Short mmCIF file of C-alpha atoms in Angstrom, two decimals:
data_model
loop_
_atom_site.label_atom_id
_atom_site.label_comp_id
_atom_site.label_asym_id
_atom_site.label_seq_id
_atom_site.Cartn_x
_atom_site.Cartn_y
_atom_site.Cartn_z
CA MET A 1 -0.02 -0.08 -0.10
CA THR A 2 0.99 3.52 -0.62
CA ASP A 3 0.25 6.77 1.22
CA GLU A 4 -0.10 10.03 -0.64
CA ILE A 5 1.27 13.13 0.76
CA ARG A 6 -0.79 16.38 -0.16
CA VAL A 7 -0.69 20.01 0.38
CA PRO A 8 -3.04 20.58 3.18
CA ALA A 9 -5.58 23.41 3.53
CA LEU A 10 -3.67 26.52 3.68
CA GLY A 11 -6.23 28.66 5.20
CA GLU A 12 -8.80 31.44 4.25
CA SER A 13 -7.76 33.20 0.89
CA VAL A 14 -4.32 31.15 0.68
CA ASN A 15 -4.46 28.75 -2.33
CA GLU A 16 -0.78 28.43 -2.99
CA ALA A 17 2.61 27.68 -1.31
CA THR A 18 6.15 27.09 -2.07
CA VAL A 19 8.03 24.03 -1.00
CA ALA A 20 10.56 25.35 1.24
CA GLN A 21 12.58 22.31 2.51
CA TRP A 22 12.57 18.71 2.19
CA TYR A 23 13.67 16.66 5.77
CA LYS A 24 13.56 13.41 3.87
CA GLN A 25 14.73 11.78 0.71
CA VAL A 26 13.53 8.96 -1.68
CA GLY A 27 14.36 5.86 0.37
CA ASP A 28 14.34 7.44 3.81
CA SER A 29 12.46 5.71 6.55
CA VAL A 30 9.42 7.68 8.34
CA ILE A 31 7.45 7.20 11.27
CA VAL A 32 3.80 8.46 11.96
CA ASP A 33 3.51 12.53 12.57
CA GLU A 34 7.22 12.87 11.26
CA ILE A 35 7.91 16.26 9.67
CA LEU A 36 8.32 15.67 6.10
CA CYS A 37 8.76 19.27 4.25
CA ASP A 38 8.03 22.79 5.33
CA LEU A 39 5.65 24.95 2.99
CA ASP A 40 6.15 28.55 2.84
CA THR A 41 2.89 30.54 2.08
CA ASP A 42 2.58 34.47 2.16
CA LYS A 43 1.47 34.27 5.66
CA VAL A 44 3.08 31.52 7.54
CA ALA A 45 5.12 28.27 7.27
CA ILE A 46 3.43 24.99 7.23
CA GLU A 47 4.67 21.60 8.55
CA VAL A 48 3.62 18.72 6.36
CA ARG A 49 3.65 15.62 8.63
CA ALA A 50 3.53 12.07 7.72
CA GLN A 51 0.27 10.18 8.18
CA SER A 52 1.45 6.62 8.11
CA ALA A 53 5.04 4.69 8.58
CA GLY A 54 6.84 3.73 5.85
CA VAL A 55 9.43 4.50 3.21
CA VAL A 56 9.54 7.69 1.18
CA LYS A 57 9.07 6.00 -2.26
CA GLU A 58 8.85 9.35 -4.53
CA ILE A 59 9.04 13.02 -4.16
CA LEU A 60 6.82 14.92 -6.77
CA ALA A 61 7.44 18.53 -5.95
CA PRO A 62 11.25 19.33 -4.92
CA GLU A 63 12.34 22.58 -3.14
CA GLY A 64 11.36 25.71 -4.69
CA THR A 65 8.31 24.24 -6.32
CA ASP A 66 4.96 26.19 -6.17
CA VAL A 67 2.25 24.20 -5.35
CA GLU A 68 -1.57 24.52 -4.85
CA VAL A 69 -3.96 23.10 -2.20
CA ASN A 70 -4.17 19.23 -2.61
CA ALA A 71 -1.50 18.96 -5.02
CA LEU A 72 0.67 15.84 -4.62
CA LEU A 73 3.75 16.17 -2.81
CA ALA A 74 5.32 12.89 -2.17
CA VAL A 75 4.35 9.08 -2.02
CA ILE A 76 5.12 6.91 1.05
CA ALA A 77 5.46 3.11 0.77
CA GLU A 78 3.48 1.86 4.01
CA GLY A 79 5.03 -1.08 5.59
CA GLU A 80 7.66 -2.15 7.95
CA LEU A 81 10.68 0.37 8.40
CA LYS A 82 14.18 -0.29 7.10
CA GLN A 83 16.77 -1.26 9.67
CA PRO A 84 19.41 1.45 9.71
CA ALA A 85 22.57 0.47 8.52
CA GLN A 86 24.25 2.32 10.95
CA LYS A 87 23.07 -0.07 13.67
CA ALA A 88 24.08 -3.30 11.66
CA LYS A 89 27.90 -1.63 11.43
CA LYS A 90 27.79 -0.75 15.22
CA ASP A 91 27.21 -4.66 16.20
CA GLN A 92 30.42 -5.41 14.08
CA HIS A 93 32.50 -3.34 16.41
CA PRO A 94 34.80 -5.61 18.75
CA PRO A 95 33.78 -5.13 22.36
CA SER A 96 36.84 -3.15 23.19
CA GLU A 97 36.33 -0.71 20.34
CA ALA A 98 32.45 -0.48 20.94
CA LYS A 99 33.07 0.30 24.44
CA LYS A 100 35.55 3.19 23.54
CA LYS A 101 32.99 4.51 21.09
CA ALA A 102 30.62 4.61 23.88
CA SER A 103 32.85 6.44 26.47
CA ASP A 104 33.66 9.03 23.54
CA SER A 105 30.13 9.70 22.84
CA LYS A 106 28.80 9.48 26.08
CA GLU A 107 27.50 13.06 26.49
CA ILE A 108 25.64 12.87 23.25
CA LEU A 109 24.09 9.46 23.90
CA ALA A 110 22.83 10.66 27.15
CA LYS A 111 21.22 13.78 25.60
CA SER A 112 19.76 12.07 22.48
CA SER A 113 18.43 8.53 24.02
CA PRO A 114 15.80 10.08 26.31
CA ASN A 115 14.51 12.63 23.52
CA GLN A 116 14.20 10.62 20.38
CA ASP A 117 10.58 11.37 20.14
CA ILE A 118 11.43 15.34 20.64
CA GLU A 119 10.85 17.20 17.29
CA ASP A 120 13.21 20.10 17.09
CA SER A 121 11.90 23.40 15.64
CA PRO A 122 11.67 23.79 11.88
CA ALA A 123 13.94 26.76 11.80
CA ALA A 124 16.64 24.66 13.90
CA LYS A 125 16.28 21.82 11.69
CA LYS A 126 16.79 23.87 8.50
CA LEU A 127 19.89 25.50 10.04
CA MET A 128 21.41 22.17 10.94
CA THR A 129 20.75 20.58 7.70
CA SER A 130 22.33 23.32 5.97
CA LYS A 131 25.35 23.34 8.18
CA GLY A 132 25.50 19.52 8.45
CA ILE A 133 25.06 19.28 12.18
CA LYS A 134 23.44 16.61 14.19
CA SER A 135 20.80 17.33 16.59
CA ALA A 136 22.32 15.20 19.11
CA ALA A 137 25.50 17.50 19.05
CA VAL A 138 23.45 20.82 20.02
CA ASP A 139 22.07 21.47 23.70
CA GLY A 140 18.56 22.03 23.47
CA THR A 141 16.90 24.87 25.73
CA GLY A 142 13.50 24.40 24.36
CA LYS A 143 10.96 22.23 26.24
CA ASP A 144 11.72 18.75 26.96
CA GLY A 145 15.19 19.37 25.40
CA ARG A 146 13.69 20.41 22.04
CA VAL A 147 16.41 22.26 20.06
CA MET A 148 15.73 26.17 18.85
CA LYS A 149 17.40 28.01 16.38
CA PRO A 150 19.14 30.19 18.84
CA ASP A 151 20.73 26.60 20.19
CA VAL A 152 22.20 25.93 16.79
CA THR A 153 23.60 29.75 16.44
CA LYS A 154 25.22 29.54 19.53
CA PHE A 155 26.55 26.04 18.97
CA LEU A 156 28.19 27.26 15.65
CA ALA A 157 29.62 30.37 17.36
CA ASP A 158 31.13 28.20 19.94
CA VAL A 159 32.42 25.39 17.64
CA HIS A 160 33.49 28.01 14.58
CA PRO A 161 33.95 31.49 16.33
CA ASN A 162 36.26 32.44 13.41
CA THR A 163 33.99 31.63 10.68
CA LEU A 164 32.70 35.42 10.02
CA ASP A 165 36.12 36.50 10.40
CA GLU A 166 37.58 34.17 7.71
CA ARG A 167 35.07 35.10 5.33
CA ARG A 168 35.71 38.76 5.57
CA THR A 169 39.45 38.11 5.29
CA SER A 170 41.05 38.25 1.76
CA PRO A 171 42.73 35.19 0.82
CA PRO A 172 46.42 35.38 -0.07
CA ASP A 173 47.13 36.50 -3.57
CA ASP A 174 49.38 33.37 -4.38
CA GLY A 175 47.31 32.48 -7.59
CA PHE A 176 46.14 29.23 -6.12
CA SER A 177 43.58 30.33 -3.42
CA PRO A 178 40.13 30.36 -4.43
CA SER A 179 38.09 33.64 -3.87
CA LEU A 180 35.82 33.58 -0.98
CA GLU A 181 32.36 34.33 -1.47
CA LEU A 182 31.55 37.76 -0.10
CA GLU A 183 27.85 37.88 -1.24
CA GLU A 184 25.08 35.57 -0.97
CA ARG A 185 21.79 35.51 -2.95
CA VAL A 186 18.88 33.75 -1.67
CA PRO A 187 15.22 33.93 -3.01
CA MET A 188 12.67 35.87 -0.89
CA SER A 189 10.34 33.58 1.00
CA ARG A 190 6.51 34.12 0.36
CA LEU A 191 6.36 35.49 3.92
CA ARG A 192 8.79 38.00 3.14
CA GLN A 193 7.51 38.98 -0.16
CA THR A 194 4.14 39.66 1.52
CA ILE A 195 5.45 41.53 4.40
CA ALA A 196 7.13 43.99 1.65
CA LYS A 197 4.03 44.36 -0.44
CA ARG A 198 1.68 44.74 2.55
CA LEU A 199 4.23 47.35 4.17
CA LYS A 200 4.56 49.51 0.78
CA SER A 201 0.85 49.16 0.45
CA ALA A 202 0.15 50.71 3.77
CA GLN A 203 2.12 53.77 2.80
CA ASN A 204 0.50 54.27 -0.64
CA THR A 205 -2.88 53.77 0.80
CA ALA A 206 -3.14 55.00 4.19
CA ALA A 207 -2.87 58.76 4.91
CA MET A 208 -0.31 57.87 7.78
CA LEU A 209 0.79 60.25 10.48
CA THR A 210 2.62 59.77 13.59
CA THR A 211 2.24 61.47 16.87
CA TYR A 212 4.84 61.06 19.86
CA ASN A 213 4.63 61.38 23.67
CA GLU A 214 6.71 60.25 26.62
CA VAL A 215 5.97 58.36 29.44
CA ASP A 216 7.48 58.13 32.93
CA MET A 217 7.85 54.37 33.69
CA THR A 218 8.61 54.48 37.46
CA ASN A 219 5.11 53.50 38.92
CA VAL A 220 4.94 50.68 36.49
CA MET A 221 8.47 49.38 37.15
CA GLU A 222 8.09 49.65 40.93
CA ILE A 223 4.90 47.57 40.71
CA ARG A 224 6.53 44.84 38.78
CA ASN A 225 9.46 44.53 40.93
CA GLU A 226 7.20 44.37 43.94
CA TYR A 227 5.11 41.69 42.57
CA LYS A 228 6.66 39.84 39.95
CA ASP A 229 7.85 37.06 42.34
CA VAL A 230 4.30 36.53 43.70
CA PHE A 231 2.76 36.87 40.05
CA SER A 232 4.99 34.23 38.81
CA GLN A 233 4.25 31.79 41.62
CA LYS A 234 0.64 32.21 41.02
CA PHE A 235 0.25 32.16 37.35
CA GLY A 236 3.40 30.52 36.27
CA ILE A 237 4.45 33.34 33.96
CA LYS A 238 6.64 36.49 34.26
CA LEU A 239 4.81 39.80 34.88
CA GLY A 240 6.16 41.95 31.79
CA PHE A 241 5.53 45.26 30.64
CA MET A 242 3.59 44.37 27.52
CA SER A 243 0.56 43.48 29.78
CA PHE A 244 0.37 47.12 31.02
CA PHE A 245 0.40 48.69 27.71
CA VAL A 246 -1.99 46.19 26.43
CA LYS A 247 -4.68 46.98 29.15
CA ALA A 248 -3.54 50.56 28.80
CA CYS A 249 -4.60 50.42 24.86
CA CYS A 250 -7.67 48.52 25.24
CA ASN A 251 -9.13 51.36 27.74
CA ALA A 252 -8.09 54.15 25.34
CA LEU A 253 -9.33 52.29 22.24
CA LEU A 254 -12.85 51.84 23.76
CA GLU A 255 -12.75 55.54 24.36
CA VAL A 256 -11.44 56.81 20.93
CA PRO A 257 -12.99 53.82 18.82
CA GLU A 258 -11.73 55.32 15.44
CA VAL A 259 -8.30 54.31 16.28
CA ASN A 260 -9.57 50.76 16.78
CA GLY A 261 -11.69 51.02 13.39
CA GLU A 262 -11.05 50.66 9.86
CA ILE A 263 -12.31 51.86 6.24
CA ASP A 264 -14.15 49.47 4.42
CA GLY A 265 -14.95 50.95 0.88
CA THR A 266 -17.14 53.95 1.43
CA GLU A 267 -17.81 52.81 5.12
CA LEU A 268 -16.26 53.09 8.44
CA VAL A 269 -16.33 50.28 10.73
CA PHE A 270 -16.03 50.86 14.76
CA ARG A 271 -15.73 48.12 16.99
CA ARG A 272 -16.81 47.65 20.83
CA TYR A 273 -13.79 44.91 21.43
CA VAL A 274 -10.31 44.72 21.07
CA ASN A 275 -8.20 42.10 19.04
CA MET A 276 -4.80 43.14 19.79
CA GLY A 277 -2.05 42.28 17.53
CA ILE A 278 1.57 41.81 18.90
CA ALA A 279 4.48 42.36 16.46
CA VAL A 280 7.01 39.57 17.06
CA GLY A 281 10.49 39.33 15.13
CA THR A 282 11.33 35.78 13.84
CA PRO A 283 14.05 34.32 11.59
CA SER A 284 11.47 34.22 8.99
CA GLY A 285 10.39 37.96 9.28
CA LEU A 286 7.93 40.00 11.17
CA VAL A 287 4.60 38.35 12.21
CA VAL A 288 1.71 39.90 14.11
CA PRO A 289 -0.07 37.18 16.21
CA VAL A 290 -3.29 38.39 17.78
CA ILE A 291 -4.89 38.51 21.50
CA ARG A 292 -8.33 38.04 20.78
CA ASN A 293 -10.78 40.22 23.03
CA ALA A 294 -7.93 41.36 24.89
CA ASN A 295 -10.17 43.98 26.62
CA GLU A 296 -11.68 41.35 28.48
CA LEU A 297 -8.52 39.47 29.83
CA SER A 298 -6.69 39.99 33.02
CA PHE A 299 -3.15 40.54 33.27
CA ALA A 300 -2.25 37.03 33.79
CA GLU A 301 -4.25 35.83 30.78
CA ILE A 302 -2.73 38.50 28.57
CA GLU A 303 0.93 37.51 29.54
CA GLN A 304 0.03 33.77 29.09
CA THR A 305 -1.36 34.40 25.59
CA ILE A 306 1.47 36.54 24.70
CA SER A 307 3.88 34.01 26.03
CA SER A 308 2.28 31.16 24.09
CA LEU A 309 2.00 32.99 20.94
CA GLY A 310 5.55 34.31 20.95
CA ALA A 311 6.85 30.56 21.31
CA LYS A 312 4.67 29.68 18.36
CA ALA A 313 6.03 32.31 16.25
CA ARG A 314 9.62 31.58 16.97
CA ASP A 315 9.13 27.99 16.40
CA GLY A 316 7.33 28.59 13.33
CA ARG A 317 4.34 26.97 14.40
CA LEU A 318 1.97 29.91 14.17
CA ALA A 319 -1.57 28.94 12.33
CA LEU A 320 -3.17 31.27 10.01
CA SER A 321 -6.15 31.88 12.72
CA ASP A 322 -3.43 33.22 15.13
CA MET A 323 -2.83 35.93 12.93
CA GLN A 324 -6.28 37.07 11.78
CA GLY A 325 -8.69 39.36 12.78
CA GLY A 326 -6.52 41.99 14.58
CA THR A 327 -7.85 45.58 15.07
CA PHE A 328 -5.15 47.34 16.32
CA SER A 329 -1.34 46.59 17.00
CA ILE A 330 1.97 47.16 19.37
CA SER A 331 5.07 47.05 18.22
CA ASN A 332 8.06 47.05 20.89
CA GLY A 333 11.32 48.31 19.07
CA GLY A 334 12.52 48.76 22.72
CA ILE A 335 13.77 45.03 23.07
CA TYR A 336 16.38 45.90 20.09
CA GLY A 337 17.45 48.93 21.56
CA SER A 338 15.44 51.62 19.60
CA LEU A 339 15.02 54.87 21.21
CA MET A 340 12.46 56.22 18.84
CA SER A 341 10.90 55.17 15.47
CA SER A 342 7.60 55.86 13.21
CA PRO A 343 5.72 52.28 13.35
CA ILE A 344 4.06 51.29 9.86
CA LEU A 345 0.45 50.41 9.82
CA ASN A 346 -0.73 46.96 9.75
CA PRO A 347 -3.37 47.02 7.09
CA PRO A 348 -6.33 47.21 7.30
CA GLN A 349 -5.74 48.47 10.85
CA SER A 350 -6.01 52.18 11.42
CA GLY A 351 -3.54 52.37 14.22
CA ILE A 352 -0.40 50.92 15.74
CA LEU A 353 1.51 51.96 18.88
CA GLY A 354 5.51 51.66 18.76
CA MET A 355 6.97 50.93 22.25
CA HIS A 356 10.91 51.91 22.72
CA LYS A 357 13.68 51.54 25.00
CA ILE A 358 13.32 52.61 28.63
CA GLN A 359 16.27 54.88 29.23
CA GLU A 360 17.12 57.18 32.23
CA ARG A 361 16.50 60.72 31.46
CA PRO A 362 16.79 64.27 33.17
CA ILE A 363 13.08 65.87 33.39
CA ALA A 364 11.57 68.79 35.18
CA MET A 365 9.13 67.58 37.76
CA ASN A 366 7.57 70.28 40.46
CA GLY A 367 10.26 72.64 39.34
CA GLN A 368 13.29 70.54 40.00
CA VAL A 369 15.28 68.40 37.66
CA VAL A 370 15.08 64.65 38.48
CA ILE A 371 16.18 61.35 36.93
CA ARG A 372 13.51 59.24 35.61
CA PRO A 373 13.10 56.04 33.55
CA MET A 374 11.48 57.48 30.41
CA MET A 375 10.15 55.61 27.32
CA TYR A 376 9.19 57.47 24.09
CA LEU A 377 5.87 56.53 22.69
CA ALA A 378 4.62 56.73 18.95
CA LEU A 379 1.31 56.31 17.65
CA SER A 380 1.09 55.83 13.82
CA TYR A 381 -2.71 56.39 12.49
CA ASP A 382 -4.54 56.66 9.26
CA HIS A 383 -5.70 60.15 8.93
CA ARG A 384 -8.42 59.31 6.88
CA ILE A 385 -10.35 57.86 9.65
CA VAL A 386 -8.44 59.15 12.82
CA ASP A 387 -8.35 63.06 13.39
CA GLY A 388 -5.40 64.62 15.07
CA LYS A 389 -7.31 65.10 18.38
CA GLY A 390 -8.50 61.52 18.46
CA ALA A 391 -4.73 60.27 17.95
CA VAL A 392 -3.47 62.71 20.58
CA THR A 393 -6.24 62.00 23.20
CA PHE A 394 -5.44 58.02 22.49
CA LEU A 395 -1.68 58.65 23.26
CA VAL A 396 -2.34 60.65 26.32
CA ARG A 397 -4.87 57.95 27.79
CA VAL A 398 -2.06 55.32 27.45
CA LYS A 399 0.49 57.74 28.86
CA GLU A 400 -1.78 58.50 32.00
CA ALA A 401 -2.54 55.01 32.42
CA ILE A 402 0.93 53.76 32.52
CA GLU A 403 2.22 56.58 34.85
CA ASP A 404 -0.81 55.84 37.32
CA PRO A 405 -1.80 52.48 36.95
CA ARG A 406 -4.62 52.48 39.43
CA ARG A 407 -6.36 53.93 36.29
CA LEU A 408 -6.19 50.34 34.66
CA LEU A 409 -8.21 49.04 37.62
CA LEU A 410 -10.82 51.52 37.81
CA GLU A 411 -10.71 51.75 33.81
CA VAL A 412 -10.59 55.54 33.79
#
């Protein structure tokens, strides 16, 4: 019997994908639910898994092929898995040599044996495949020892710390040394192409304008420092700054609904709920997973949702449903050290808040110069639906709520 591997449903309005990478080749054995290949769509990367155990008989869509929904990707011949040749060779070693080999590989075997059923992240797999690295050689920091892309990057830096320097160094001009490649050309992924189109479309379509303010983070930082341990013990999640900003934005959006609205043809759409998009940087590009009905969630629920969506984004496991339906977005460039920027709208949304680096600065307070941890805030908005008064009012409400967090409890 054979099992046909086909392109799964890709989600609403997505009809085509590109075969990004095969993890199996013709003749390789597979087990149930093992990842066979990755598909890139214009929104997310999708893992295609084996539905039955067997051997890969044929691959009909090589890497780089554009495929439509239900297109045939590969054929698996069901049946008993092949006995790995490596095991047979291992049995041929004399006892003394086998013992020595086991001793030399003790750490790797100890790591790989208990975690043979753990799937490493797709991004990590892709990088390890391209560099010829075995998963067992990398210390995984993910759940149950799962290898993540940063683990592979760290492994490469530790094992080959001079790789980058060697590429930048010109070879000796002896007439025999081959020239080193100083440039690399790779095709843009569908996700990257879509990001480029959407960002440029936002600039071309919306009457985009940005207004700025600054916020004193003193009170929020004091609350966080005082309650972070209790919060973590009770809810099993760290208390971050993002939940404060999500709550502050939700309150402000319900007061200034046009910032939470959108233009649909000749109609304006206003909402009494908030689906908050949180911009997350991933190895594949920027994605914006959505916290649904954020205005109804507690601090703990917001932090737990952000943590879950962030982990899925970094592992390339976001579903299309995780990124649909956002009504407003927050982008935190401060985690990369940005002091000030003008975020670009995520269409069809009409507003996006930019958070930035917290930096101590001298400010005037009650006639005196004091040092305070300050953050610049930026609100980019679509001037076609949001007037200057509404934009400034929204940003002032966020500032007031952050500087006096009691307002978040009273929703004033």
